[in-house]
Amino acid sequence: MGYIKVNNEKVTKEVASELMDICPFNAFEYTDAYLSINASCRVCKLCVKKGPKGVCEFIDDSRPKIDKTIYRGIAVYIEQRNNKAHEVGFELLGKAQEISKKTNEPVYAIVIAKDASKIVEQCLSYGVDEVFVFQDDAYEDFNVETYTNAVEHFYKKYQNNVILMGSTPQGRSFAPRIAARLRTGLTADCTMLDITEEGDLLQIRPAFGGNIMAKINTPNNRPQLATIRYKMFNKPNKVVPFGKVTYEETGNLSKESTIKMIEKIEKPKVNDISEAEVIIAVGRAFKKQKDLELIEPLRQKLNAQIACTRPLVENGWFDNRLQIGLSGRTVKPKLLINLGISGSVHFIEGMKESELIISVNQDPNTKLFDVSHYSIIGDIYEVIPKLNDLLKEIGVV
Ligand SMILES: Cc1cc2nc3c(=O)[nH]c(=O)nc-3n(C[C@H](O)[C@H](O)[C@H](O)COP(=O)(O)OP(=O)(O)OC[C@H]3O[C@@H](n4cnc5c(N)ncnc54)[C@H](O)[C@@H]3O)c2cc1C
């Protein structure tokens, strides 16, 4: 962008006063015979053009433009644990393929694992052009230091355009490390991706508490690096594999690490609402915790998982892993029933891709109805028993 430099050896009281009159932003300050520019400066350059010659100077410090033709390929990091891929990687392959049709470049998968064979097969079946594999006993468990070495090696060798990763706990620690190592930017927690007219990756994510959708791009740096939430995109259709597999030489990559695995403790398994096919989501319309018993027959009949809005986590009724939304989980079930939920942007961002959405609310103008396939206007305390009766009538026991 550049900035204005003041050559103070040419400044007198009169010169300072003249420049202060010229500047429409009151950006000049003259104290102790020294003229400085404050943060109000918009670099309009009026002082350079209209001020006394040689006093103000425009310094162009913008970085030279990169040659974008060098960079090719949209790479997706396929996260794994115990040699089993996290589904978010495959969802990102779907989005990468969509983008690659616009930019006309290949889609790559990066797999770092002790045994990558099964994941490689899966990637190929999803139509990846090339899978790059870093396979080594040292990669049995995720280690942000050694895994970063592998991605750095990949990027330096193949100079690809984009790297996409899941916004999982692993991705959230891994991506910033890669960004720092490759000296590029990172847009974390994107909910949408697109391409700008110039062919750059448009990384879209909620900002300012979800009140605006920020559109971020990286026009003068490569790779373009983004993490994306689970359940935002669809996995690609399976195809007859045609892609290539390249096993990278890992012997020369440093496996040194300051992190030592002492013990692995498996977390108790909880039903993850992100994986649920049927969800009943409850909101602040429930007056007492005991009233939640009302939904139990419905839950059993539909074999549904219960989820909730944030206020119900805040008041201690639910574990935060059951919260849908921007600061909770993203869900995409086959059926989502919302009971007494207003539909704040924070909630909607976490559920709007669900296949069938039915919402019950007594307020006909509730925002949640805008994204619902079926809207029931009524009091939940009356509608829930009726839904139970209806399911009995149509034979759902
Ligand atoms: C940074 C940030 C992040 C956030 N992240 C999340 C998030 O991830 N998830 C989330 O859920 N929220 C989140 N929130 C909070 C969010 O803004 C809303 O406050 C919250 O979603 C509202 O929850 P609700 O719909 O249950 O409650 P309310 O907004 O109070 O809505 C209750 C609804 O119930 C209806 N109702 C009342 N009584 C009845 C009845 N008897 N029968 C039928 N309908 C009835 C009302 O008409 C109303 O529409 C976040 C907020 C911030 C600032």
XYZ file of C-alpha atoms and ligand atoms in Angstrom, residues 209-210 282-285 287 308-312 323-328 340-344 346-347 360-363 366 378-381, ligand 1:
87
model
C -20.037 -12.979 16.268
C -21.707 -14.173 13.084
C -34.575 -27.969 21.643
C -34.479 -24.279 22.452
C -35.296 -21.770 25.123
C -39.035 -22.300 24.735
C -39.515 -23.529 30.569
C -29.849 -27.928 21.758
C -29.208 -24.214 21.376
C -26.509 -22.401 23.336
C -28.700 -20.990 26.134
C -29.531 -24.553 27.199
C -24.900 -27.631 20.994
C -25.641 -26.877 17.352
C -24.221 -23.724 15.807
C -21.282 -21.508 15.164
C -19.711 -22.068 18.545
C -21.044 -25.629 18.668
C -38.973 -23.625 20.254
C -35.857 -22.180 18.638
C -35.761 -18.622 17.247
C -33.146 -19.145 14.516
C -30.293 -16.793 15.322
C -25.330 -18.484 15.137
C -27.706 -21.431 15.273
C -42.143 -25.603 15.652
C -42.513 -22.080 17.007
C -45.415 -20.008 18.242
C -44.090 -16.902 16.498
C -39.451 -16.564 13.502
C -47.950 -23.379 17.608
C -47.105 -23.916 21.239
C -44.557 -26.724 21.673
C -46.459 -27.942 24.728
C -20.457 -15.312 19.379
C -21.750 -16.052 19.603
C -21.813 -17.386 19.255
C -23.011 -18.071 19.447
N -23.050 -19.400 19.098
C -24.205 -20.048 19.212
C -24.302 -21.415 18.816
O -23.333 -22.036 18.388
N -25.505 -22.023 18.947
C -26.624 -21.390 19.420
O -27.682 -21.996 19.495
N -26.542 -20.103 19.821
C -25.381 -19.428 19.745
N -25.318 -18.143 20.167
C -26.514 -17.556 20.819
C -27.521 -17.108 19.788
O -27.237 -15.797 19.366
C -28.985 -17.128 20.335
O -29.031 -16.364 21.496
C -29.482 -18.534 20.619
O -29.311 -19.374 19.509
C -30.973 -18.466 20.944
O -31.414 -19.698 21.389
P -32.959 -20.083 21.342
O -33.444 -20.012 19.938
O -33.100 -21.373 22.066
O -33.617 -18.973 22.257
P -34.513 -17.713 21.883
O -33.824 -16.854 20.905
O -34.935 -17.118 23.166
O -35.772 -18.324 21.151
C -36.777 -19.051 21.769
C -37.882 -19.247 20.730
O -38.905 -20.047 21.283
C -40.165 -19.539 20.859
N -41.113 -19.962 21.897
C -41.207 -19.533 23.188
N -42.146 -20.245 23.836
C -42.660 -21.111 22.942
C -43.657 -22.116 23.020
N -44.291 -22.396 24.172
N -43.941 -22.830 21.906
C -43.307 -22.572 20.729
N -42.361 -21.650 20.591
C -42.031 -20.920 21.698
C -39.983 -18.049 20.770
O -40.925 -17.523 19.840
C -38.546 -17.942 20.273
O -38.506 -17.890 18.857
C -24.147 -17.430 19.999
C -24.062 -16.083 20.343
C -22.884 -15.411 20.154
C -22.811 -13.950 20.522
